[in-house]
Amino acid sequence: MINTSLKELSAQLVSKKISSVELTQTFLDRIKGLNPKLNAFITIDENKSLAQAKAADALIASGKAGPLTGIPVAQKDIFCAEGWLSTCGSKMLHNFVSPYDAHVIEQFNRSGAVNLGKTNMDEFAMGSSNETSYFGKVKNPWDLDAVPGGSSGGSAAAVAARLCPAATGTDTGGSIRQPAALNGITGIKPTYGVVSRYGMIAFASSLDQGGPMAKSAEDCALLLNVMAGFDARDSTSLEREKEDYGRDLDQPLKGLRIGLPKEYFAAGLSADVAQAIEAALAEYRKLGAQTVDISLPNSKLAVPVYYVLAPAEASSNLARFDGVRYGYRAPEYTDLADMYGKTRAQGFGAEVKRRIMIGTYVLSAGYYDAYYLKAQKLRRLIAQDFTNAFAQCDMIMGPTSPTTAFNLGEKSDDPVSMYLSDIYTIAVNLAGLPGMSIPAGFGANGRPVGLQIIGNYFSEAKMLNVAHQYQMATDWHTRLPPLGEGLGVRG
Amino acid sequence: MSLNLADVKRIAHLARIAVEEDEMPGYLQQLSNILNLVEEMQAVDTTGIEPMAHAQDVVLRLRNDVATEIDRHAAYQAVAPQVEADLYLVPKVIE
């Protein structure tokens, strides 16, 4: 049951072969058994989940089931869910029980999906390794000494270890794709504006985008069908007709032009990752695709530009955490200014404080033009590179991450080195394009390798088709991590 | 771009984050390293390039001037650190 596709699970629910209560209980039991090893979940609430499962069973019995009715889905703790702790991985919100639902949560509730719990994440989604959560590090189920990637590492580890059939993530600079790659699962970051950010705790508003993480592209298509859609409460939500992201899954790939950016295959890419990506590209050629050499000349600027724009937006967004209306407040203070300063010093972790301070600096008088404005201009050049590239190809492919998962603690004391682990994913966020990562083999250390697929704006259905065809021809996405003897992971 | 301790103090003040004296050298080092990373941007000539604030050309939508939200005052205040008489309590600002 734990390795069954969402489509098949749905069929089994509708045919009454299983009930949603049974399915939900199975995953809750797995969480209880394996979460002490992985720390992938921050919050579970068995009663709430089972009540939703019971309601889903009633909906199925009445013949009104949709594709996700009764399916348990884990939610990244960045999404506010009414009545649930919604902490964003921070001490600042460690006691925040949301009084409302994010748009994405509303959509899942409407579909009859079951909220299986809230997954661990880097504090305020700031991190590439999932080591900055107030609730402790998440571990990679493929190797407990390795990071799961960040910031959606809790969701990725949970899906990889089959603690849930699917989960949500958010991607500001690669936070769906990088942990998907490092955990051997599939994740898609949609075009900016396709999934509403309402109720998604903001990090960098012009970059943040929610998306699904699951075992396969086919599963991701079903999830994206629920998550995507216009929402008037998010001023950047795009007014587009509802589409079926799974409509093209079975289309053949003959004639597909795959662009290979030379900058993504240069120095810094580890040999074993390069080898796995080359093998994946060879498989695509077998499927009828052709590869084209392209260039994204400004891609080396993506990391510097991101680390100006994202902290700038974060410094503004996180100004709301002041201990007045919700969340943590320092217990002792002398006056209002002291309360703000101490609350924020005690409530935020080191990485969040670093980024707020960088953001404050680049927006301060005298430095705005040199940093923030300059970065915005370079952002346009980076986006233009992709426009030029898509004149020569239909999809862009390359590695998601330059290496497989690194060891816990390996980069903790060196933020700049940590930032460079997102070198292949960040430009996609700056341009607002859709991108995804699919499992494509293993490195020399037995840790997963992810293939990144980048599409043109609104090409999610095509990307999912491109990913699905590869997954029909290979079995990397079905491989299970070697933990859980006696817990059914291998079974 | 290297900062000095006075810069770090000013930034911390602007960010409303209390930083202890013994933490200052650590912040100085880390913030300077990050600024050195982003310094690479300065080598590119961006004359005549339009800044890009958003990935999509978003236009602010207008809505009808009618109240659509229900009163959730109590629910929102229930999660506040300190409230009294429907008001959020903070330390006294004016004597």
Coordinates of C-alpha atoms in Angstrom, one line a residue:
Chain A
M1 CA 0.0 0.0 0.0
I2 CA 2.8 2.4 0.8
N3 CA 4.3 2.2 -2.7
T4 CA 1.0 2.4 -4.5
S5 CA 0.3 5.4 -6.9
L6 CA -2.3 8.0 -6.0
K7 CA -4.4 6.9 -8.9
E8 CA -4.4 3.3 -7.8
L9 CA -5.1 4.3 -4.1
S10 CA -8.1 6.3 -5.3
A11 CA -9.4 3.4 -7.3
Q12 CA -9.0 1.1 -4.2
L13 CA -10.9 3.7 -2.1
V14 CA -13.7 4.0 -4.6
S15 CA -14.0 0.2 -4.9
K16 CA -14.0 -0.1 -1.1
K17 CA -11.0 -2.4 -1.2
I18 CA -9.6 -0.1 1.5
S19 CA -11.1 2.8 3.5
S20 CA -9.6 6.2 4.0
V21 CA -9.5 5.6 7.7
E22 CA -7.5 2.4 7.2
L23 CA -5.2 4.2 4.7
T24 CA -4.7 7.1 7.0
Q25 CA -4.1 4.9 10.0
T26 CA -1.4 2.9 8.1
F27 CA 0.5 6.1 7.4
L28 CA 0.0 7.5 10.9
D29 CA 1.5 4.2 12.3
R30 CA 4.4 4.5 9.9
I31 CA 5.0 8.0 11.1
K32 CA 5.0 6.9 14.7
G33 CA 7.5 4.1 13.9
L34 CA 9.9 6.0 11.7
N35 CA 9.6 9.7 12.6
P36 CA 11.8 9.4 15.7
K37 CA 14.6 8.4 13.2
L38 CA 13.9 11.1 10.6
N39 CA 12.2 14.0 12.3
A40 CA 10.3 14.7 9.1
F41 CA 7.1 15.6 10.8
I42 CA 6.7 18.4 13.3
T43 CA 3.0 17.9 14.1
I44 CA 0.6 15.0 13.8
D45 CA -2.9 15.0 15.2
E46 CA -4.3 11.6 14.8
N47 CA -7.9 12.6 15.8
K48 CA -8.1 15.4 13.3
S49 CA -6.6 13.3 10.5
L50 CA -8.9 10.4 11.2
A51 CA -12.0 12.6 11.4
Q52 CA -11.1 13.9 8.0
A53 CA -10.6 10.4 6.8
K54 CA -14.0 9.4 8.1
A55 CA -15.6 12.3 6.3
A56 CA -13.8 11.3 3.2
D57 CA -15.2 7.7 3.5
A58 CA -18.7 9.2 3.8
L59 CA -18.1 11.3 0.7
I60 CA -16.9 8.2 -1.2
A61 CA -19.9 6.3 -0.1
S62 CA -22.2 9.0 -1.4
G63 CA -20.6 8.7 -4.9
K64 CA -19.1 12.2 -4.8
A65 CA -15.4 11.3 -4.6
G66 CA -12.8 13.2 -6.6
P67 CA -9.3 11.9 -7.5
L68 CA -7.8 12.8 -4.1
T69 CA -10.7 12.1 -1.8
G70 CA -9.6 10.0 1.1
I71 CA -5.9 10.3 0.2
P72 CA -3.6 11.4 3.1
V73 CA -1.3 14.3 2.2
A74 CA 1.4 15.8 4.4
Q75 CA 1.5 19.6 4.5
K76 CA 4.7 21.6 4.8
D77 CA 4.5 23.6 8.0
I78 CA 4.7 26.8 6.0
F79 CA 1.0 26.4 5.0
C80 CA -1.4 27.8 7.6
A81 CA -4.1 25.2 8.4
E82 CA -7.0 26.2 10.7
G83 CA -6.7 24.6 14.1
W84 CA -3.2 23.2 13.4
L85 CA 0.1 24.4 14.7
S86 CA 1.6 26.3 11.8
T87 CA 5.2 27.1 12.9
C88 CA 7.2 27.6 9.7
G89 CA 9.9 25.7 11.5
S90 CA 10.5 28.7 13.9
K91 CA 10.5 29.4 17.6
M92 CA 8.8 32.6 16.6
L93 CA 5.7 30.7 15.7
H94 CA 6.2 27.6 17.9
N95 CA 2.9 28.3 19.6
F96 CA 0.9 29.6 16.6
V97 CA -2.3 27.7 16.0
S98 CA -3.6 29.2 12.7
P99 CA -7.1 30.6 12.8
Y100 CA -7.5 30.2 9.0
D101 CA -6.6 28.0 6.1
A102 CA -4.1 28.8 3.4
H103 CA -5.7 28.6 -0.1
V104 CA -3.8 25.4 -0.8
I105 CA -5.1 23.8 2.4
E106 CA -8.6 24.9 1.5
Q107 CA -8.2 23.3 -2.0
F108 CA -7.1 20.0 -0.4
N109 CA -9.9 20.1 2.1
R110 CA -12.4 20.7 -0.7
S111 CA -11.0 17.8 -2.7
G112 CA -11.6 15.5 0.3
A113 CA -7.9 14.8 0.9
V114 CA -6.8 14.1 4.5
N115 CA -4.3 16.3 6.2
L116 CA -1.8 13.8 7.6
G117 CA 0.3 16.3 9.5
K118 CA 2.8 19.1 9.2
T119 CA 6.3 18.5 7.9
N120 CA 9.5 19.9 9.2
M121 CA 11.3 22.6 7.3
D122 CA 14.2 25.1 7.4
E123 CA 13.1 28.0 9.5
F124 CA 11.0 30.4 7.4
A125 CA 12.1 28.3 4.4
M126 CA 15.6 29.7 4.7
G127 CA 18.1 26.9 4.1
S128 CA 19.4 24.3 1.7
S129 CA 19.8 21.4 4.1
N130 CA 17.0 21.4 6.7
E131 CA 19.3 22.0 9.5
T132 CA 17.9 25.4 10.6
S133 CA 14.5 24.2 11.9
Y134 CA 13.8 25.2 15.6
F135 CA 12.4 21.6 15.8
G136 CA 15.7 20.0 14.9
K137 CA 17.4 18.6 11.8
V138 CA 15.6 16.3 9.4
K139 CA 17.6 13.2 8.3
N140 CA 17.8 11.8 4.8
P141 CA 16.2 8.3 4.8
W142 CA 18.8 7.1 2.3
D143 CA 21.6 7.8 4.8
L144 CA 20.9 9.1 8.2
D145 CA 24.2 10.9 8.2
A146 CA 23.1 13.0 5.2
V147 CA 21.0 16.1 5.0
P148 CA 17.6 15.8 3.2
G149 CA 18.1 19.2 1.5
G150 CA 16.0 22.2 2.2
S151 CA 13.8 23.8 2.8
S152 CA 11.1 21.3 2.0
G153 CA 13.3 18.5 3.4
G154 CA 10.7 17.2 5.8
S155 CA 8.2 16.7 3.0
A156 CA 10.8 15.1 0.8
A157 CA 12.1 12.7 3.5
A158 CA 8.5 11.8 4.4
V159 CA 7.6 10.9 0.8
A160 CA 10.9 9.0 0.3
A161 CA 10.4 7.0 3.4
R162 CA 6.8 6.4 2.5
L163 CA 5.5 8.1 5.7
C164 CA 3.0 9.7 3.4
P165 CA 1.8 9.1 -0.2
A166 CA 2.4 12.8 -1.1
A167 CA 3.3 16.1 0.4
T168 CA 3.4 19.8 -0.4
G169 CA 6.5 22.0 -0.6
T170 CA 7.4 25.5 -1.5
D171 CA 10.3 26.6 -3.7
T172 CA 11.9 30.1 -3.3
G173 CA 15.3 29.2 -4.7
G174 CA 15.0 25.4 -5.2
S175 CA 13.3 24.3 -2.1
I176 CA 11.1 21.7 -3.8
R177 CA 13.5 20.5 -6.5
Q178 CA 16.7 20.3 -4.4
P179 CA 15.3 18.1 -1.6
A180 CA 13.3 16.1 -4.1
A181 CA 16.7 15.3 -5.8
L182 CA 18.5 14.6 -2.6
N183 CA 15.7 12.1 -1.5
G184 CA 15.0 10.4 -4.8
I185 CA 11.5 11.7 -5.2
T186 CA 9.6 13.8 -7.8
G187 CA 8.7 17.5 -7.1
I188 CA 7.5 20.3 -9.3
K189 CA 7.7 24.1 -8.8
P190 CA 5.0 25.6 -11.0
T191 CA 5.2 28.9 -12.9
Y192 CA 5.1 31.8 -10.5
G193 CA 1.5 32.8 -9.9
V194 CA -0.1 29.4 -10.7
V195 CA -0.5 28.4 -7.0
S196 CA -1.8 31.0 -4.6
R197 CA 0.5 32.2 -1.9
Y198 CA -2.5 33.2 0.4
G199 CA -1.8 31.7 3.8
M200 CA 1.7 30.4 2.8
I201 CA 4.0 32.2 5.3
A202 CA 6.0 34.5 3.2
F203 CA 9.8 34.5 2.8
A204 CA 10.5 36.3 -0.5
S205 CA 7.2 37.1 -2.1
S206 CA 8.3 37.6 -5.7
L207 CA 10.0 34.1 -5.7
D208 CA 8.0 31.9 -3.3
Q209 CA 5.8 29.3 -5.1
G210 CA 4.1 26.2 -3.7
G211 CA 4.0 22.9 -5.4
P212 CA 3.6 19.1 -5.0
M213 CA 6.1 16.5 -4.0
A214 CA 5.4 12.8 -4.6
K215 CA 6.6 9.4 -5.8
S216 CA 6.1 10.1 -9.5
A217 CA 5.2 12.7 -12.1
E218 CA 1.8 11.1 -12.5
D219 CA 1.1 11.7 -8.8
C220 CA 2.3 15.3 -9.0
A221 CA -0.1 16.0 -11.8
L222 CA -3.0 14.9 -9.6
L223 CA -1.8 17.1 -6.7
L224 CA -1.2 20.1 -8.9
N225 CA -4.7 19.9 -10.3
V226 CA -5.9 20.5 -6.8
M227 CA -3.3 23.1 -5.7
A228 CA -3.4 25.3 -8.8
G229 CA -6.0 27.9 -9.6
F230 CA -6.8 31.6 -9.4
D231 CA -7.3 33.1 -5.9
A232 CA -8.3 36.8 -5.7
R233 CA -6.7 37.0 -2.2
D234 CA -3.2 36.8 -3.7
S235 CA -2.6 39.8 -5.9
T236 CA 0.0 37.8 -7.8
S237 CA -2.3 34.8 -8.5
L238 CA -2.8 34.5 -12.2
E239 CA -6.2 34.5 -13.8
R240 CA -6.0 31.4 -16.0
E241 CA -8.4 28.8 -17.0
K242 CA -8.3 25.6 -14.9
E243 CA -6.3 22.9 -16.7
D244 CA -5.7 19.2 -16.3
Y245 CA -2.0 18.8 -15.7
G246 CA -2.2 15.1 -16.4
R247 CA -3.7 15.5 -19.9
D248 CA -0.5 14.9 -21.8
L249 CA 1.2 12.3 -19.6
D250 CA 1.0 9.6 -22.3
Q251 CA 2.2 11.7 -25.2
P252 CA 5.3 10.3 -26.9
L253 CA 8.5 12.3 -26.8
K254 CA 9.6 11.9 -30.4
G255 CA 11.0 15.2 -31.7
L256 CA 11.3 16.8 -28.2
R257 CA 14.2 19.2 -28.2
I258 CA 16.2 19.2 -24.9
G259 CA 18.5 22.1 -24.3
L260 CA 21.6 21.4 -22.3
P261 CA 23.1 24.6 -20.8
K262 CA 26.9 24.3 -20.9
E263 CA 27.0 26.3 -17.6
Y264 CA 25.2 23.4 -15.8
F265 CA 27.8 20.9 -16.8
A266 CA 30.9 22.9 -15.9
A267 CA 33.4 22.9 -13.0
G268 CA 31.7 22.2 -9.7
L269 CA 29.6 19.4 -10.9
S270 CA 30.6 16.1 -9.2
A271 CA 31.6 13.3 -11.5
D272 CA 29.0 10.8 -10.3
V273 CA 26.2 13.3 -10.6
A274 CA 27.4 14.1 -14.2
Q275 CA 27.5 10.4 -15.0
A276 CA 23.9 9.8 -13.8
I277 CA 22.6 12.8 -15.7
E278 CA 24.4 11.7 -18.9
A279 CA 22.7 8.3 -18.6
A280 CA 19.3 10.0 -18.1
L281 CA 19.9 12.1 -21.2
A282 CA 20.8 8.9 -23.1
E283 CA 17.5 7.4 -22.1
Y284 CA 15.7 10.5 -23.4
R285 CA 17.4 10.1 -26.7
K286 CA 16.2 6.5 -26.8
L287 CA 12.7 7.9 -26.2
G288 CA 13.0 10.0 -29.3
A289 CA 14.2 13.3 -28.0
Q290 CA 17.2 15.2 -29.4
T291 CA 19.6 17.3 -27.4
V292 CA 20.8 20.7 -28.3
D293 CA 23.7 22.6 -26.7
I294 CA 22.6 26.0 -25.3
S295 CA 24.0 28.6 -23.0
L296 CA 22.6 30.6 -20.1
P297 CA 25.4 33.1 -19.9
N298 CA 24.2 35.0 -16.8
S299 CA 23.5 31.9 -14.7
K300 CA 26.7 32.5 -12.6
L301 CA 25.0 35.7 -11.4
A302 CA 21.9 33.9 -10.1
V303 CA 23.3 33.1 -6.6
P304 CA 24.5 36.7 -6.0
V305 CA 21.3 38.2 -7.3
Y306 CA 19.2 35.9 -5.2
Y307 CA 21.1 36.7 -2.0
V308 CA 20.3 40.3 -2.5
L309 CA 16.6 40.0 -3.6
A310 CA 15.5 37.2 -1.3
P311 CA 16.9 38.7 1.9
A312 CA 15.6 42.1 0.9
E313 CA 12.1 40.7 0.6
A314 CA 12.5 38.6 3.7
S315 CA 13.5 41.6 5.8
S316 CA 10.3 43.3 4.8
N317 CA 8.1 40.2 5.2
L318 CA 9.5 39.2 8.5
A319 CA 9.0 42.6 10.0
R320 CA 5.5 41.4 11.1
F321 CA 7.1 39.1 13.7
D322 CA 7.4 41.5 16.5
G323 CA 5.7 39.8 19.4
V324 CA 2.6 41.9 19.3
R325 CA -0.2 40.0 17.6
Y326 CA 0.9 36.4 17.5
G327 CA 3.8 34.0 18.1
Y328 CA 6.6 34.4 20.5
R329 CA 7.2 37.4 22.8
A330 CA 10.4 37.8 24.9
P331 CA 9.5 37.3 28.6
E332 CA 11.5 40.3 29.9
Y333 CA 11.9 43.8 28.4
T334 CA 12.1 47.4 29.4
D335 CA 10.2 49.2 26.7
L336 CA 8.6 48.7 23.3
A337 CA 11.9 48.9 21.3
D338 CA 13.5 46.5 23.8
M339 CA 10.6 44.1 23.4
Y340 CA 10.9 44.1 19.6
G341 CA 14.7 43.6 19.7
K342 CA 14.7 40.8 22.3
T343 CA 11.6 39.1 20.8
R344 CA 13.3 38.9 17.4
A345 CA 16.7 38.0 18.8
Q346 CA 15.3 35.1 20.8
G347 CA 12.6 34.1 18.3
F348 CA 14.6 33.8 15.1
G349 CA 17.4 31.4 14.5
A350 CA 20.9 32.4 13.2
E351 CA 20.2 31.9 9.4
V352 CA 17.0 34.0 9.6
K353 CA 18.7 36.8 11.5
R354 CA 21.6 36.8 9.0
R355 CA 19.2 37.1 6.0
I356 CA 17.1 39.8 7.7
M357 CA 20.3 41.8 8.4
I358 CA 21.6 41.4 4.9
G359 CA 18.2 42.5 3.5
T360 CA 18.0 45.4 5.9
Y361 CA 21.5 46.5 4.7
V362 CA 20.9 46.3 1.0
L363 CA 17.7 48.3 1.3
S364 CA 19.1 50.9 3.6
A365 CA 19.8 54.5 2.5
G366 CA 22.8 54.8 0.2
Y367 CA 23.0 51.1 -0.7
Y368 CA 19.6 50.5 -2.5
D369 CA 20.9 51.3 -6.0
A370 CA 24.1 49.4 -5.7
Y371 CA 22.5 46.2 -4.4
Y372 CA 18.7 45.9 -4.7
L373 CA 18.2 47.9 -8.0
K374 CA 21.3 46.3 -9.5
A375 CA 20.0 42.9 -8.6
Q376 CA 16.6 43.6 -10.2
K377 CA 18.3 44.6 -13.4
L378 CA 20.4 41.5 -13.5
R379 CA 17.3 39.4 -12.8
R380 CA 16.0 40.6 -16.1
L381 CA 19.1 39.5 -17.9
I382 CA 18.8 36.1 -16.3
A383 CA 15.2 35.8 -17.3
Q384 CA 16.1 36.9 -20.9
D385 CA 18.7 34.1 -21.1
F386 CA 15.8 31.6 -20.7
T387 CA 13.7 33.3 -23.3
N388 CA 16.6 33.1 -25.7
A389 CA 17.2 29.4 -24.8
F390 CA 13.5 28.5 -25.4
A391 CA 13.8 29.7 -29.0
Q392 CA 16.2 26.7 -29.5
C393 CA 14.6 24.0 -27.4
D394 CA 11.3 22.8 -25.8
M395 CA 12.8 21.8 -22.4
I396 CA 16.0 22.5 -20.6
M397 CA 17.7 19.7 -18.6
G398 CA 20.6 19.3 -16.3
P399 CA 21.5 18.3 -12.7
T400 CA 19.3 19.6 -9.9
S401 CA 22.1 19.8 -7.5
P402 CA 25.9 19.7 -8.1
T403 CA 26.4 16.9 -5.6
T404 CA 24.4 14.2 -3.9
A405 CA 23.2 14.9 -0.4
F406 CA 26.1 16.2 1.8
N407 CA 26.7 15.2 5.4
L408 CA 24.8 16.8 8.3
G409 CA 26.9 19.6 9.7
E410 CA 29.2 19.7 6.7
K411 CA 28.3 23.2 5.6
S412 CA 26.6 24.5 8.7
D413 CA 29.4 26.9 9.6
D414 CA 29.8 28.2 6.1
P415 CA 26.7 30.0 4.8
V416 CA 28.2 30.9 1.5
S417 CA 29.2 27.3 0.7
M418 CA 25.6 26.3 1.6
Y419 CA 24.2 28.9 -0.7
L420 CA 26.1 27.5 -3.7
S421 CA 24.4 24.2 -3.3
D422 CA 21.3 25.8 -5.0
I423 CA 23.4 27.0 -8.0
Y424 CA 21.3 25.2 -10.6
T425 CA 17.9 25.9 -9.2
I426 CA 17.8 29.6 -8.3
A427 CA 17.7 31.1 -11.8
V428 CA 14.4 29.4 -12.4
N429 CA 12.8 31.2 -9.5
L430 CA 14.3 34.6 -10.6
A431 CA 12.7 34.1 -14.0
G432 CA 9.5 32.7 -12.6
L433 CA 9.6 29.6 -14.7
P434 CA 8.4 26.1 -13.8
G435 CA 11.0 23.5 -12.9
M436 CA 11.0 20.0 -11.6
S437 CA 13.3 17.3 -10.3
I438 CA 12.9 13.6 -10.9
P439 CA 15.0 10.7 -9.6
A440 CA 17.8 9.7 -12.1
G441 CA 20.1 7.3 -10.3
F442 CA 22.5 7.2 -7.5
G443 CA 25.9 8.7 -6.7
A444 CA 29.0 6.8 -5.7
N445 CA 27.9 7.0 -2.0
G446 CA 24.5 5.4 -2.8
R447 CA 22.6 8.7 -2.3
P448 CA 20.1 9.8 -5.0
V449 CA 20.7 12.0 -8.0
G450 CA 18.0 14.3 -9.4
L451 CA 17.5 15.3 -13.0
Q452 CA 16.2 18.9 -13.3
I453 CA 13.7 19.7 -16.1
I454 CA 13.0 23.4 -16.8
G455 CA 10.1 24.4 -18.9
N456 CA 8.8 27.6 -20.5
Y457 CA 6.1 29.5 -18.7
F458 CA 2.9 27.5 -18.1
S459 CA 4.4 24.3 -19.6
E460 CA 3.7 22.2 -16.5
A461 CA 1.6 19.6 -18.4
K462 CA 4.3 19.1 -20.9
M463 CA 7.0 18.9 -18.2
L464 CA 5.0 16.3 -16.4
N465 CA 4.6 14.4 -19.7
V466 CA 8.4 14.5 -20.2
A467 CA 9.0 13.3 -16.7
H468 CA 6.3 10.6 -16.8
Q469 CA 7.7 9.1 -20.1
Y470 CA 11.1 8.7 -18.4
Q471 CA 9.5 7.1 -15.4
M472 CA 7.7 4.6 -17.6
A473 CA 11.0 3.6 -19.0
T474 CA 13.1 3.6 -15.8
D475 CA 12.5 2.5 -12.2
W476 CA 14.6 5.0 -10.2
H477 CA 11.4 6.6 -8.8
T478 CA 10.3 3.2 -7.4
R479 CA 13.4 2.6 -5.4
L480 CA 13.1 2.6 -1.6
P481 CA 15.6 3.7 1.1
P482 CA 17.2 1.1 3.1
L483 CA 15.6 1.8 6.5
G484 CA 12.7 0.2 8.1
E485 CA 13.5 -3.5 8.4
G486 CA 10.3 -4.7 10.0
L487 CA 8.5 -1.5 9.1
G488 CA 7.6 -2.5 5.6
V489 CA 9.7 0.0 3.7
R490 CA 11.3 -2.7 1.6
G491 CA 8.0 -4.7 1.5
Chain B
M1 CA 32.7 45.0 0.5
S2 CA 33.7 44.8 4.1
L3 CA 31.7 46.0 7.0
N4 CA 32.9 47.2 10.4
L5 CA 31.4 46.7 13.8
A6 CA 29.6 50.1 13.7
D7 CA 27.9 49.0 10.5
V8 CA 26.7 45.7 12.1
K9 CA 25.3 47.7 15.1
R10 CA 23.5 50.0 12.8
I11 CA 22.1 47.1 10.7
A12 CA 21.0 45.2 13.8
H13 CA 19.3 48.4 15.1
L14 CA 17.4 48.9 11.8
A15 CA 16.4 45.3 11.7
R16 CA 15.2 45.5 15.3
I17 CA 17.3 42.5 16.4
A18 CA 19.1 42.7 19.7
V19 CA 22.7 41.6 19.2
E20 CA 25.0 41.0 22.1
E21 CA 28.5 42.6 22.0
D22 CA 30.1 39.2 21.9
E23 CA 28.1 38.1 18.9
M24 CA 29.1 41.2 16.9
P25 CA 32.4 39.8 15.5
G26 CA 30.6 36.6 14.2
Y27 CA 28.0 38.7 12.4
L28 CA 30.7 41.0 11.0
Q29 CA 32.5 38.0 9.5
Q30 CA 29.4 36.3 8.1
L31 CA 27.7 39.4 6.7
S32 CA 31.0 40.5 5.1
N33 CA 31.3 37.1 3.4
I34 CA 27.8 37.3 2.0
L35 CA 28.4 40.8 0.7
N36 CA 31.6 39.6 -0.9
L37 CA 29.6 36.9 -2.7
V38 CA 27.1 39.4 -4.0
E39 CA 29.9 41.8 -5.1
E40 CA 30.2 39.8 -8.3
M41 CA 27.1 41.6 -9.5
Q42 CA 29.0 44.9 -9.8
A43 CA 31.2 43.7 -12.7
V44 CA 28.2 43.6 -15.1
D45 CA 27.1 46.8 -16.9
T46 CA 23.4 47.2 -16.5
T47 CA 23.0 50.5 -18.2
G48 CA 19.6 50.8 -19.9
I49 CA 18.3 47.5 -18.4
E50 CA 14.8 47.8 -16.9
P51 CA 14.6 46.4 -13.3
M52 CA 12.5 43.3 -12.9
A53 CA 10.5 43.2 -9.7
H54 CA 8.2 40.3 -10.6
A55 CA 8.4 37.3 -12.8
Q56 CA 5.0 38.1 -14.3
D57 CA 3.6 41.5 -15.4
V58 CA 1.2 41.7 -12.5
V59 CA -1.5 44.4 -12.5
L60 CA -3.2 45.2 -9.2
R61 CA -6.8 44.1 -9.4
L62 CA -9.6 46.3 -8.3
R63 CA -12.5 44.9 -6.3
N64 CA -15.9 46.2 -5.4
D65 CA -15.9 48.4 -2.3
V66 CA -17.9 46.0 -0.2
A67 CA -17.0 44.2 3.0
T68 CA -16.6 40.5 2.3
E69 CA -14.8 39.2 5.3
I70 CA -16.7 38.1 8.4
D71 CA -15.7 39.4 11.8
R72 CA -13.0 37.1 13.2
H73 CA -11.6 39.5 15.8
A74 CA -11.9 36.9 18.6
A75 CA -10.2 34.2 16.7
Y76 CA -7.3 36.4 15.7
Q77 CA -6.8 37.8 19.2
A78 CA -6.9 34.3 20.7
V79 CA -3.4 33.7 19.5
A80 CA -1.9 37.0 20.7
P81 CA 0.7 37.0 23.4
Q82 CA -1.2 39.6 25.5
V83 CA -4.7 41.2 25.0
E84 CA -7.0 43.1 27.2
A85 CA -10.5 44.7 26.4
D86 CA -10.1 43.7 22.8
L87 CA -6.8 45.5 22.5
Y88 CA -3.3 44.1 21.9
L89 CA -1.1 45.0 24.9
V90 CA 2.4 46.3 24.5
P91 CA 4.7 48.2 26.9
K92 CA 3.9 51.8 27.6
V93 CA 5.2 54.1 24.8
I94 CA 4.2 57.5 26.2
E95 CA 4.4 58.3 29.9

